[in-house]
Amino acid sequence: MSRSEELFARARRWIPGGVNSPVRAFRAVGGTPPFVARGEGARLFDVDGRSYIDYVGSYGPLILGHAHPRVVEAVCQAARLGATFGAPTEGEVALARVLVEAVPSLEEVRLVSSGTEATMSAIRLSRAATGRSGVVKFRGGYHGHVDALLVESGSGASTLGVPSSPGVPAAVVEQTHLLPYNDLAAAQALFDRSGAEIACVIVEPVAGNMGVVPPEPGFLEGLRRLTREHGAVLIFDEVITGFRVAYGGAQARLGVTPDLTCLGKVIGGGMPIGAYGGLRELMEQVAPAGPVYQAGTLAGNPVAVAAGLRTLEILREEDPYPALEEVSARLADGLAEAARDAGICVQVQRVGSLLGLFFTEAPVRDAAGVAAADGAAFRRFFHAMLDAGVYLAPSPWEAWFVSTAHRAAEIDATVEAARRAFRIAAERA
Ligand SMILES: *Cc1c(COP(=O)(O)O)cnc(C)c1O
């Protein structure tokens, strides 16, 4: 028995499913998840002494790779001064300023402790501001485990085939309208029918929880126009894309500005954090400036803020985005060529350092396209890559995350491993 197997057996005695977030249990691919001992740059090391090139990056935060020395330094410095105070600190002001200056839609921003809290709060604020209750989301969009948004989410929820979770009251979900991603005509029809009831549209401007699905030209622009015409709030969930696809997020890269933006992951540099912000007239309705209640014991936590500030400082100073683009393109091209050589049909979809790989013949534009891809081929590919020392997310619904620590050497080793893994994937089970 490996040490990971031993730990996983013990974990299942005391933790539901042995994990603290469902995707980590490997249910979609089978087998035992390696228990991680440490990370360094682009690499993970497990408790059995194996090392992996990591494309999970903790599902998005680690744009600088694991244990970046300057981020570690910031965390240690902050922790020595006290982990939490329940009182305002200078770091929060600095982080708010960096976020407002970087992200086009932000005039004011509130820090919370997770992406889930950010989307939950943005929805509450939208409902309060409009006096309406309808929420529009897209199939395959994941916005955390907020009751109203836990309907046909991508990511863990889709992997487990739980379209909506038990425990979510029907009355809550009745207010949630589901639309196919990239289908502006469906959004137009919904607004024509029920525009006066819709408080907000929440959308990942680049979908990153159903692999990677870019918005088609005109889709986000159309949502911007529709929400404006009908007095609804447009929320971009940039928890993955913020400071990932560009310094100012997808809205900076794509040139469409929402009313509210949700952030998380990269802005905490690997520590727990989230944020939501936007137009001043909306944000001034949040307590204590206004009546919309939202609070958090650890909100604006000094250690998380220090890790986030240092991460964003490095991103601003070093501007690694062109290099990330180049190294990610090398990976995408290498994977496509390796699949072609193995005689297997795949789609490699990429926006910046976010990459999706689908075992299917047509480009994927929505959740139906992801569902139609070959799950068995993915499972064979996944395990062949893991055996070769490449750690991918254990689900075709998750993105690959490239970091600044991934250099040509790691990319080329990954593509080399993929040559064999694609041949294995191509074999009949
Ligand atoms: C990860 C994620 C969330 C939830 O963030 P947590 O910190 O896990 O609560 C919300 N929206 C998107 C787009 C995400 O990828």
Coordinates of N, CA and C in Angstrom, one line a residue, residues 60-65 98-99 102-104 238-253 263-269 308-330 350-354 401-407:
G60 N -6.4 27.4 -10.0 CA -6.3 28.8 -10.5 C -5.5 29.8 -9.8
P61 N -5.4 29.7 -8.5 CA -4.6 30.8 -7.8 C -3.2 31.0 -8.2
L62 N -2.5 29.8 -8.5 CA -1.0 29.8 -8.5 C -0.4 30.3 -9.9
I63 N -0.7 31.5 -10.3 CA -0.2 31.9 -11.6 C 1.3 32.1 -11.5
L64 N 1.9 32.2 -10.3 CA 3.4 32.3 -10.2 C 4.0 31.0 -9.8
G65 N 3.2 29.9 -9.8 CA 3.7 28.6 -9.4 C 3.7 28.4 -7.9
V98 N -5.2 48.6 -5.7 CA -4.6 47.8 -6.8 C -5.7 47.2 -7.7
L99 N -6.7 46.7 -7.0 CA -7.8 46.1 -7.7 C -8.6 47.1 -8.6
A102 N -6.7 48.3 -11.6 CA -6.5 47.3 -12.6 C -7.7 46.9 -13.4
V103 N -8.8 46.7 -12.7 CA -10.0 46.1 -13.3 C -11.0 47.2 -13.7
P104 N -11.3 47.3 -15.0 CA -12.0 48.5 -15.5 C -13.4 48.7 -14.8
E238 N -15.2 36.7 -12.5 CA -13.8 36.6 -12.9 C -12.9 36.0 -11.9
V239 N -13.5 35.1 -11.1 CA -12.8 34.4 -10.0 C -11.6 33.6 -10.7
I240 N -11.8 33.0 -11.8 CA -10.7 32.4 -12.5 C -9.9 33.4 -13.4
T241 N -10.7 34.1 -14.2 CA -10.1 34.9 -15.3 C -9.4 36.2 -14.8
G242 N -9.8 36.7 -13.6 CA -9.2 37.9 -13.1 C -7.7 37.8 -12.9
F243 N -6.9 38.7 -13.5 CA -5.4 38.6 -13.4 C -4.8 37.4 -13.9
R244 N -5.6 36.6 -14.7 CA -5.2 35.3 -15.3 C -5.1 35.5 -16.8
V245 N -6.2 35.9 -17.4 CA -6.1 36.0 -18.9 C -5.6 37.4 -19.3
A246 N -5.5 38.3 -18.3 CA -4.8 39.6 -18.5 C -4.8 40.2 -17.1
Y247 N -3.9 41.2 -16.9 CA -3.8 41.8 -15.6 C -5.1 42.3 -15.1
G248 N -5.9 43.0 -16.0 CA -7.2 43.5 -15.5 C -8.3 42.6 -15.8
G249 N -8.0 41.3 -16.1 CA -9.0 40.3 -16.2 C -9.6 40.2 -17.6
A250 N -10.6 39.4 -17.8 CA -11.2 39.1 -19.2 C -11.8 40.4 -19.7
Q251 N -12.3 41.3 -18.8 CA -12.9 42.5 -19.2 C -11.9 43.5 -19.8
A252 N -10.7 43.4 -19.3 CA -9.6 44.2 -19.9 C -9.2 43.6 -21.3
R253 N -9.2 42.3 -21.3 CA -8.7 41.6 -22.5 C -9.7 41.7 -23.7
L263 N -14.1 38.4 -7.9 CA -12.7 38.0 -8.0 C -12.4 37.0 -6.9
G264 N -11.3 36.3 -7.1 CA -10.8 35.3 -6.1 C -9.5 34.7 -6.6
K265 N -9.2 33.5 -6.2 CA -8.1 32.8 -6.7 C -6.8 33.6 -6.8
V266 N -6.4 34.1 -8.0 CA -5.1 34.8 -8.2 C -4.9 35.9 -7.2
I267 N -6.0 36.7 -6.8 CA -5.8 37.9 -6.0 C -5.5 37.5 -4.6
G268 N -5.5 36.2 -4.2 CA -5.1 35.8 -2.9 C -3.7 35.1 -2.9
G269 N -3.1 35.0 -4.0 CA -1.8 34.4 -4.1 C -1.7 33.0 -3.4
G308 N -1.8 38.2 -1.6 CA -2.4 38.8 -2.8 C -1.7 40.0 -3.3
L309 N -1.4 40.9 -2.4 CA -0.7 42.2 -2.8 C 0.6 41.9 -3.5
R310 N 1.4 40.9 -2.9 CA 2.7 40.6 -3.4 C 2.6 39.9 -4.8
T311 N 1.6 39.1 -4.9 CA 1.4 38.4 -6.2 C 1.0 39.4 -7.3
L312 N 0.1 40.4 -7.0 CA -0.3 41.3 -8.0 C 0.9 42.3 -8.3
E313 N 1.7 42.6 -7.3 CA 2.8 43.5 -7.5 C 3.8 42.8 -8.5
I314 N 4.0 41.5 -8.3 CA 4.9 40.8 -9.2 C 4.4 40.8 -10.6
L315 N 3.0 40.6 -10.7 CA 2.4 40.6 -12.1 C 2.5 41.9 -12.7
R316 N 2.3 43.0 -11.9 CA 2.4 44.4 -12.5 C 3.8 44.7 -12.9
E317 N 4.8 44.4 -12.1 CA 6.2 44.8 -12.3 C 6.8 43.9 -13.5
E318 N 6.5 42.6 -13.4 CA 7.2 41.8 -14.4 C 6.4 41.6 -15.7
D319 N 5.1 41.9 -15.7 CA 4.3 41.7 -16.9 C 4.6 40.4 -17.6
P320 N 4.3 39.2 -16.9 CA 4.6 37.9 -17.5 C 3.6 37.5 -18.5
Y321 N 2.6 38.3 -18.8 CA 1.5 37.8 -19.7 C 1.9 37.4 -21.1
P322 N 2.8 38.2 -21.7 CA 3.3 37.8 -23.1 C 4.0 36.5 -23.0
A323 N 4.8 36.3 -22.0 CA 5.6 35.0 -21.9 C 4.6 33.8 -21.6
L324 N 3.6 34.1 -20.7 CA 2.6 33.1 -20.4 C 1.9 32.6 -21.7
E325 N 1.5 33.7 -22.5 CA 0.9 33.4 -23.8 C 1.7 32.5 -24.7
E326 N 3.0 32.8 -24.7 CA 3.9 32.1 -25.6 C 4.1 30.6 -25.1
V327 N 4.3 30.4 -23.8 CA 4.5 29.1 -23.3 C 3.2 28.3 -23.4
S328 N 2.1 28.9 -23.2 CA 0.8 28.2 -23.3 C 0.5 27.8 -24.7
A329 N 0.9 28.7 -25.6 CA 0.7 28.3 -27.1 C 1.5 27.2 -27.5
R330 N 2.8 27.1 -26.9 CA 3.7 26.0 -27.2 C 3.0 24.7 -26.7
R350 N -7.9 27.4 -25.9 CA -7.0 28.2 -25.0 C -7.3 29.7 -25.0
V351 N -7.3 30.3 -23.9 CA -7.3 31.7 -23.7 C -6.2 32.1 -22.8
G352 N -5.1 32.7 -23.2 CA -4.0 33.0 -22.4 C -3.4 31.7 -21.8
S353 N -3.2 31.7 -20.5 CA -2.7 30.5 -19.8 C -3.7 29.6 -19.3
L354 N -5.0 29.7 -19.8 CA -6.1 28.7 -19.5 C -6.2 27.8 -20.7
F401 N -4.1 24.9 -15.9 CA -3.5 26.2 -15.6 C -2.0 26.2 -15.8
V402 N -1.5 27.1 -16.6 CA -0.1 27.2 -16.8 C 0.4 28.4 -16.0
S403 N 1.5 28.2 -15.4 CA 2.1 29.3 -14.5 C 3.4 29.9 -15.1
T404 N 3.9 30.9 -14.5 CA 5.1 31.5 -14.9 C 6.3 30.6 -14.6
A405 N 6.1 29.6 -13.8 CA 7.2 28.6 -13.5 C 7.3 27.5 -14.5
H406 N 6.3 27.4 -15.4 CA 6.3 26.5 -16.5 C 7.2 27.1 -17.6
R407 N 8.3 26.4 -17.9 CA 9.2 26.9 -19.0 C 9.2 25.8 -20.1

